Coordinates of C-alpha atoms in Angstrom, one line a residue:
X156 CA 20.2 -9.0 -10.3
X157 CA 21.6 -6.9 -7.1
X158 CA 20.3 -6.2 -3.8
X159 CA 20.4 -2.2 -3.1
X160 CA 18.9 0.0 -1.0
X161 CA 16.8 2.3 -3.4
X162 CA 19.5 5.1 -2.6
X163 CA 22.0 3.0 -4.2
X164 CA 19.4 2.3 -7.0
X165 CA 19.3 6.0 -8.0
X166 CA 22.9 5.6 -7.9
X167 CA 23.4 2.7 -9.8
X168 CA 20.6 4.1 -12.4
X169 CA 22.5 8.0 -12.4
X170 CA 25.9 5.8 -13.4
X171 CA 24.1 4.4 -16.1
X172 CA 22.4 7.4 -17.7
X173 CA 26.4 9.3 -17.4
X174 CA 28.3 6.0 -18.7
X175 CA 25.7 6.2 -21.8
X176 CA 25.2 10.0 -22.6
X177 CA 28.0 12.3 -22.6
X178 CA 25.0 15.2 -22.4
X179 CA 24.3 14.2 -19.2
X180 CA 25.4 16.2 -16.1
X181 CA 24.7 16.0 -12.7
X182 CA 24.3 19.3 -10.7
X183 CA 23.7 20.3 -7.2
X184 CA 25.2 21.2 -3.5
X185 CA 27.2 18.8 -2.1
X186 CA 26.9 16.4 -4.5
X187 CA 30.6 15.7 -5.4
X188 CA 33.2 15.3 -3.1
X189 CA 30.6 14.2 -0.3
X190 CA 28.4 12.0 -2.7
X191 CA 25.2 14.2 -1.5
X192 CA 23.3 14.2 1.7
X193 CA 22.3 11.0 1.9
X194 CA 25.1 9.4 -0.5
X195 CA 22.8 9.2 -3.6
X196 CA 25.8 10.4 -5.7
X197 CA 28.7 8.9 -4.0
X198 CA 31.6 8.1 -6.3
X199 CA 29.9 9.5 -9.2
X200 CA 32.4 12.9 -9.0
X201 CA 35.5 10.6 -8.9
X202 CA 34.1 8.4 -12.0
X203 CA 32.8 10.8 -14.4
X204 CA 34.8 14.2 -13.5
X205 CA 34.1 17.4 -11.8
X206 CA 33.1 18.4 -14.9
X207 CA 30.1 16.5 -14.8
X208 CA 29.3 16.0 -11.3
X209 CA 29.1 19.5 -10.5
X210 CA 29.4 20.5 -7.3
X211 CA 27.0 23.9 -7.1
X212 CA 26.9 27.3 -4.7
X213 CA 24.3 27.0 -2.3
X214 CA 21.3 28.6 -4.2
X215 CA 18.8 26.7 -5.8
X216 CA 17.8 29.3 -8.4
X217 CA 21.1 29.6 -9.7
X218 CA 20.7 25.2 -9.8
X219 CA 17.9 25.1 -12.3
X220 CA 19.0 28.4 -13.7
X221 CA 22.4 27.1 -15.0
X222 CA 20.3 23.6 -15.7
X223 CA 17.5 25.3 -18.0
X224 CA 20.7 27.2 -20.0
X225 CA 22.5 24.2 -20.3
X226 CA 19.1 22.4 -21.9
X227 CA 19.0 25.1 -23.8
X228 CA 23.0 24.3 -25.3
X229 CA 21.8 20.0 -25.6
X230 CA 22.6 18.5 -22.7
X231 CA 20.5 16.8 -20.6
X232 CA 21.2 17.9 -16.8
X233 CA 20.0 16.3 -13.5
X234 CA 19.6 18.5 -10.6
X235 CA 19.5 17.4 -7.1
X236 CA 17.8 19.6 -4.3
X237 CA 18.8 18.9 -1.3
X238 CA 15.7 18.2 0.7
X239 CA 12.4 19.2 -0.5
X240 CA 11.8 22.6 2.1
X241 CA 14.4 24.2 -0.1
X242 CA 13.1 23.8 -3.4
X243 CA 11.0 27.2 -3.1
X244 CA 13.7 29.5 -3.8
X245 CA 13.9 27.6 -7.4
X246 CA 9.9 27.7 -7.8
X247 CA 10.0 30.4 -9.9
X248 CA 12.8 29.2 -12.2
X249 CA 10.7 25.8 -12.7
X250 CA 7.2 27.0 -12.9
X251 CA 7.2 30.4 -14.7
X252 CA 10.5 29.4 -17.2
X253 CA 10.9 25.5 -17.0
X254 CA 7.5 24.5 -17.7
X255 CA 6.4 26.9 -20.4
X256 CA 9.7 26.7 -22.4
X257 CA 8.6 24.1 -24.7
X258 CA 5.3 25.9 -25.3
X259 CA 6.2 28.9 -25.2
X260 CA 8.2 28.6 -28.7
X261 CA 5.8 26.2 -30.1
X262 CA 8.1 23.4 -29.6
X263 CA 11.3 24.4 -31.1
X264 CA 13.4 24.1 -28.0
X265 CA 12.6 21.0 -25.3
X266 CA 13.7 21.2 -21.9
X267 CA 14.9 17.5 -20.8
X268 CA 15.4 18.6 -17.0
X269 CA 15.7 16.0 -13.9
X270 CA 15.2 17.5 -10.9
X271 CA 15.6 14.9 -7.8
X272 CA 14.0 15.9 -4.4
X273 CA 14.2 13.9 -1.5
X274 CA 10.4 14.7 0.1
X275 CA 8.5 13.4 2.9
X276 CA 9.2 12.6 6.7
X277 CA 9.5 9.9 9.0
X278 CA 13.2 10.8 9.4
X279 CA 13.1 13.0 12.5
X280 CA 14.3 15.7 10.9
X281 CA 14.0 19.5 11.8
X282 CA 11.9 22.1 10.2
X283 CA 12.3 22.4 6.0
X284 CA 13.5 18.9 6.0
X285 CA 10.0 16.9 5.9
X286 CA 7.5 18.4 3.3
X287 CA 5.8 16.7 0.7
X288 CA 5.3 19.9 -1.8
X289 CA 4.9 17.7 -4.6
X290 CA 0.9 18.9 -5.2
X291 CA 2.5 22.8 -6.5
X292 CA 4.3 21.5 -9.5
X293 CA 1.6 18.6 -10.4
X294 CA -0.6 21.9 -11.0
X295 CA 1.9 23.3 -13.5
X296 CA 0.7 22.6 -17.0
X297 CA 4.1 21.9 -18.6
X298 CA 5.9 19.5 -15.6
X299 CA 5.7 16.0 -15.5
X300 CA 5.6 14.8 -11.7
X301 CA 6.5 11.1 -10.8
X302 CA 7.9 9.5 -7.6
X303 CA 9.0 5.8 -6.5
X304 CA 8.7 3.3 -3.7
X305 CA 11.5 0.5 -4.3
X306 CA 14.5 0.1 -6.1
X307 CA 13.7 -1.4 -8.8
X308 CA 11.3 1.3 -9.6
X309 CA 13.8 3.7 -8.4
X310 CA 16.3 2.8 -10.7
X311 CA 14.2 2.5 -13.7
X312 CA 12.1 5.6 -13.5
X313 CA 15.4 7.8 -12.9
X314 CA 16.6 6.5 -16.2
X315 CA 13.5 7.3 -18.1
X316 CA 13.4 10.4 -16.4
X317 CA 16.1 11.5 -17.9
X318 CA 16.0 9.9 -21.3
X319 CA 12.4 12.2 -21.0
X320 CA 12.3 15.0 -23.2
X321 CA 10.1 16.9 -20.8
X322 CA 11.2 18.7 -17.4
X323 CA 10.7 16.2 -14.5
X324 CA 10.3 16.7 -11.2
X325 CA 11.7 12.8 -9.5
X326 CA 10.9 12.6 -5.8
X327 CA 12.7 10.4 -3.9
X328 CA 10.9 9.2 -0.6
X329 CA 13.7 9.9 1.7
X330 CA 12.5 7.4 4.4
X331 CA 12.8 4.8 2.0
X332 CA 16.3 5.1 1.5
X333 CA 17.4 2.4 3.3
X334 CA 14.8 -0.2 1.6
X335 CA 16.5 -3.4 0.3
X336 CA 15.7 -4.7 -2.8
X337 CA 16.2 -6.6 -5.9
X338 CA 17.4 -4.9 -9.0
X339 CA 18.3 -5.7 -12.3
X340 CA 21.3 -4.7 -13.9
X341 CA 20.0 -3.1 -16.8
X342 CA 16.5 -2.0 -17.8
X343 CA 14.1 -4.6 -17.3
X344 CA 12.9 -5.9 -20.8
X345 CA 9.7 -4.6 -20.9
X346 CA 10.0 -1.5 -18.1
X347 CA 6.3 0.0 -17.4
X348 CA 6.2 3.5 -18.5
X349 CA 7.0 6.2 -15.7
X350 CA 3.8 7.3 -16.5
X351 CA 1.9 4.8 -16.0
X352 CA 0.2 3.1 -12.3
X353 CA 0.8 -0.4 -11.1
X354 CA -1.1 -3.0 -9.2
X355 CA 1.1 -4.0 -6.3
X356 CA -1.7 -6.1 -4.9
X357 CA -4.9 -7.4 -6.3
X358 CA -8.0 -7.2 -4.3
X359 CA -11.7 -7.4 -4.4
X360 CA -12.9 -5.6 -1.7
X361 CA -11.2 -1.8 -2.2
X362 CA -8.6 0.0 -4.0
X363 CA -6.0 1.4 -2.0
X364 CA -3.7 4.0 -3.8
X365 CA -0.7 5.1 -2.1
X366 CA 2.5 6.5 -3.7
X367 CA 5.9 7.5 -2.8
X368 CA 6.8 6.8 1.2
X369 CA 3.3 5.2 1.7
X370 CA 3.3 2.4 -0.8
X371 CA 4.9 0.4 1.8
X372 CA 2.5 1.1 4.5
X373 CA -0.6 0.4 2.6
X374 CA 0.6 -2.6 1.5
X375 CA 1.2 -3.6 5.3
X376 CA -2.5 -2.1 6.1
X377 CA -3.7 -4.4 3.5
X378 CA -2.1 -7.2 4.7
X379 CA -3.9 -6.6 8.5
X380 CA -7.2 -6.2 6.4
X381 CA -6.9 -9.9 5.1
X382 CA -6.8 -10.9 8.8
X383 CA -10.6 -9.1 9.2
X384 CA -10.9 -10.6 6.1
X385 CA -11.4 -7.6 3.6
X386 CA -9.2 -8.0 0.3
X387 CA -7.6 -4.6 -0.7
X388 CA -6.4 -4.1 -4.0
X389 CA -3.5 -1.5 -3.8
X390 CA -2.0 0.6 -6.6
X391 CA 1.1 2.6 -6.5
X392 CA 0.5 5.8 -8.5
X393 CA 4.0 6.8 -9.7
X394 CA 3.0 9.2 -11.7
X395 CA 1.3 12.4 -10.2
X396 CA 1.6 14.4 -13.2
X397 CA -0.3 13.0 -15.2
X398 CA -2.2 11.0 -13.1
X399 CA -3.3 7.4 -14.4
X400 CA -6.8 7.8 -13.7
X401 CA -7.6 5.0 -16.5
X402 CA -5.8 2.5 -14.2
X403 CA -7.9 3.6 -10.7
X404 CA -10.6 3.3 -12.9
X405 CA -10.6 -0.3 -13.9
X406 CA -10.0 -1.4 -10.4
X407 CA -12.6 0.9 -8.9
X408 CA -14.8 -0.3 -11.6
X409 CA -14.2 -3.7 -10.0
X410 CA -14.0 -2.9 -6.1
X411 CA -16.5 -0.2 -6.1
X412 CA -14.7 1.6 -3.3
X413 CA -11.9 4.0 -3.2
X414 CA -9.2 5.2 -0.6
X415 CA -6.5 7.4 -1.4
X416 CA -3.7 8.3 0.8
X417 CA -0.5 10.4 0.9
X418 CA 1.9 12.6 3.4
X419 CA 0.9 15.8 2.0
X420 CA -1.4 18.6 3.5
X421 CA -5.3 17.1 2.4
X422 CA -6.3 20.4 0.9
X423 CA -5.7 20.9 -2.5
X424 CA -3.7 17.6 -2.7
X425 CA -3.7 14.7 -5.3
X426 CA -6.2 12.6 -3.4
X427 CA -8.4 15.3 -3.8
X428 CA -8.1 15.4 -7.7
X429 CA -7.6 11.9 -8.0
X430 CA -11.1 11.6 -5.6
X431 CA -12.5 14.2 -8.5
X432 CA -11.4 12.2 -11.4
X433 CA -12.4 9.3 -9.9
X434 CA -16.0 10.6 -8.7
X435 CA -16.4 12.1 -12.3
X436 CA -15.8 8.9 -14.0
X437 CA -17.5 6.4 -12.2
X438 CA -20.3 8.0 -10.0
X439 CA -22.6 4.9 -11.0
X440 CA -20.5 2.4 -9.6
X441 CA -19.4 3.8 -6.2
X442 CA -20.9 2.3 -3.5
X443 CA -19.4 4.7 -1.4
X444 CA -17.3 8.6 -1.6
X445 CA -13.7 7.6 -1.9
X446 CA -11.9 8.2 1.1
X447 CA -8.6 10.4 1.8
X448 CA -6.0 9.9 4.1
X449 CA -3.8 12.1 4.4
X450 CA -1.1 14.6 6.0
X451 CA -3.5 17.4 8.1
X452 CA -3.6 20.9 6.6
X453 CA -1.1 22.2 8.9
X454 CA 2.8 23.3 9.0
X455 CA 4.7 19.8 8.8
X456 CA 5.3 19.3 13.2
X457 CA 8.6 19.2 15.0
X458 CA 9.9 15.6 14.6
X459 CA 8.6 15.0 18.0
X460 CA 5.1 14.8 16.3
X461 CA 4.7 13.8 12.8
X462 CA 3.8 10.4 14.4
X463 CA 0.6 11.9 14.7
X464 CA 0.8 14.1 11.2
X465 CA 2.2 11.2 8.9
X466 CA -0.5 8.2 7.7
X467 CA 0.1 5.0 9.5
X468 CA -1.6 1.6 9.4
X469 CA -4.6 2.3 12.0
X470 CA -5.1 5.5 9.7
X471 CA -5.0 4.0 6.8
X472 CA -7.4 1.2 8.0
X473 CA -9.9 3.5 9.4
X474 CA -10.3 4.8 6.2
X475 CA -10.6 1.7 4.7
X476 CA -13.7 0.9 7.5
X477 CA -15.5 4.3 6.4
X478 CA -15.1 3.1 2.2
X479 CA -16.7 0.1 3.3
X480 CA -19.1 1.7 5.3
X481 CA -18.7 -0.7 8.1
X482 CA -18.5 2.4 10.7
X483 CA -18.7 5.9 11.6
X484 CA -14.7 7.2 12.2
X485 CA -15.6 11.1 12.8
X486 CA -12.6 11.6 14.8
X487 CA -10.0 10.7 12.6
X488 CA -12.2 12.4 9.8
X489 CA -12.7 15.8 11.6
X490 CA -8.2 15.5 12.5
X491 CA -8.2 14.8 8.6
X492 CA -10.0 17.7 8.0
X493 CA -8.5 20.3 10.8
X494 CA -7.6 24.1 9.0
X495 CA -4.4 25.7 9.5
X496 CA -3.5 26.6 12.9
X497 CA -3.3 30.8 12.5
X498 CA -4.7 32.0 14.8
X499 CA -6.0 29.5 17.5
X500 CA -9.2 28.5 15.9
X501 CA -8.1 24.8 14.5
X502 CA -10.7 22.3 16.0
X503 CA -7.4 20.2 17.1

């Protein structure tokens, strides 16, 4: 057992997957010499070669281009983008080829392709640097979509990721970089699947499901619930694609009230599915509509604002208040549900 940051997790779990596959290769801008932006694959280059800590041109389509190719000759590449604003110029690539590789020759050729992106703010970054885009490639039939909130997850679920013999898109949440924890060595003995949900905290009262950046703050809002006295239960989601409805289920099924919250835009977003599936599957036993809390449907701000754009505790809480129906929160509901500033019409 070590204490790392969950940056040095991803490390430690990326030295792992090298030391035991020679099919593995790391590739992405930066990533050698300088150990990546934010050091995730420091020492790795002077360990394992240039060879197979590639250092790649700055073009992210050429990244997952080269990676899908070299899939398609056995190995088993791990691509890093940068941070998650640039990950568009590679959409294509990922969605229209990546994806539908597999199916597209009825299994013959598999596609075992990491792709790491640092995603989220909180970091006071500039523009590009702070999205949360993970929504786009949880709609692509063909992707699987997970992300972490410690190291110990971190470390694990970037092993299996790569051991996976599906394309995976691993988002790091790059404000928790710095997060100490525990973490084992090795594999823990009985690892929970990356595709699976977990309870962080049990509850009666609600279930709170966060993931990514915002596991961390829920579990701080539900610890200022259990001063009002109101016992959340929150659950980390891990996987977006699939999602683990089975596992919101059971607790819902208990609590009879949901909140969902995450960075990204509200529109479109995994709350919203995960508030379909949810809706679908247990109408009867909802005492309430589940709740999202969420990123507003606008541009990510300038660092200056995503105080105001990012979830926090009073947020997160306020939501919690309208799934219990305790009170009436229509202005943080009507900022939650503010269109895209175009033109001058959004109601903020």
């Amino acid at each position: 057992m070590t204490m790392l940051t969950l940056s040095k997790a991803i490390n430690a779990g990326l030295h792992h997957a090298l030391a035991d596959d020679d099919r593995v290769l790391l590739l992405g801008e930066d990533i050698g010499r300088l150990g990546g932006v934010f050091r995730v694959t420091d020492g790795l280059q002077a360990e394992f070669g240039a060879d197979r800590v590639v250092d790649m041109p700055l073009a992210e389509s050429a990244i997952i281009g080269a990676a899908i190719g070299l899939a398609f000759r056995g190995f088993r590449p791990v691509c890093e983008i940068q941070f998650d604003g640039f990950i568009y110029p590679g959409f294509d690539q990922i969605v229209a080829q990546l994806a539908k590789l597999h199916y597209r020759t009825k299994g013959a050729v598999r596609m075992p392709v990491t792709i790491r992106v640092p995603y989220g703010g909180g970091i006071g970054a500039v523009e590009h640097h702070s999205e949360s885009p993970e929504a786009y490639f949880a709609h692509t039939a063909g992707l699987r979509v997970v992300t972490c909130s410690d190291p110990q997850d971190a470390h694990t679920m970037i092993r299996q990721a790569i051991a996976c013999d599906d394309p995976v898109l691993f988002f790091e949440p790059k404000r928790r970089y710095w997060t100490k924890g525990e973490v084992l060595d090795d594999l823990p003995a009985d690892p929970l699947a990356f595709t699976r949900a977990r309870t962080v905290r049990a509850g009666t009262d609600a279930t709170l499901v966060a993931y990514g950046p915002l596991v961390q703050t829920a579990l701080e809002a539900a610890e200022a619930a259990a001063d009002e006295g109101v016992d959340l239960e929150v659950i980390d989601l891990r996987s977006l694609a699939p999602l683990d409805v089975d596992a919101i289920a059971a607790s819902v099924e208990k609590t009879g009230r949901l909140v969902i919250t995450h960075e990204a835009q509200r529109s479109g977003g995994i709350g919203a599915e995960l508030a379909a599936s949810i809706t679908e599957r247990c109408f009867d036993l909802l005492e309430e509509a589940p709740v999202r809390v969420t990123g507003f449907d606008t541009p990510y701000p300038a660092s200056a604002l995503e105080d105001h754009f990012l979830p926090d505790l009073d947020r997160i809480l306020d939501g919690v208040d309208r799934a219990l129906g305790r009170r009436s929160s229509a202005s943080a509901a009507g900022r939650a549900e503010a269109r895209p500033v175009t033109g001058g019409e959004g109601r903020r």
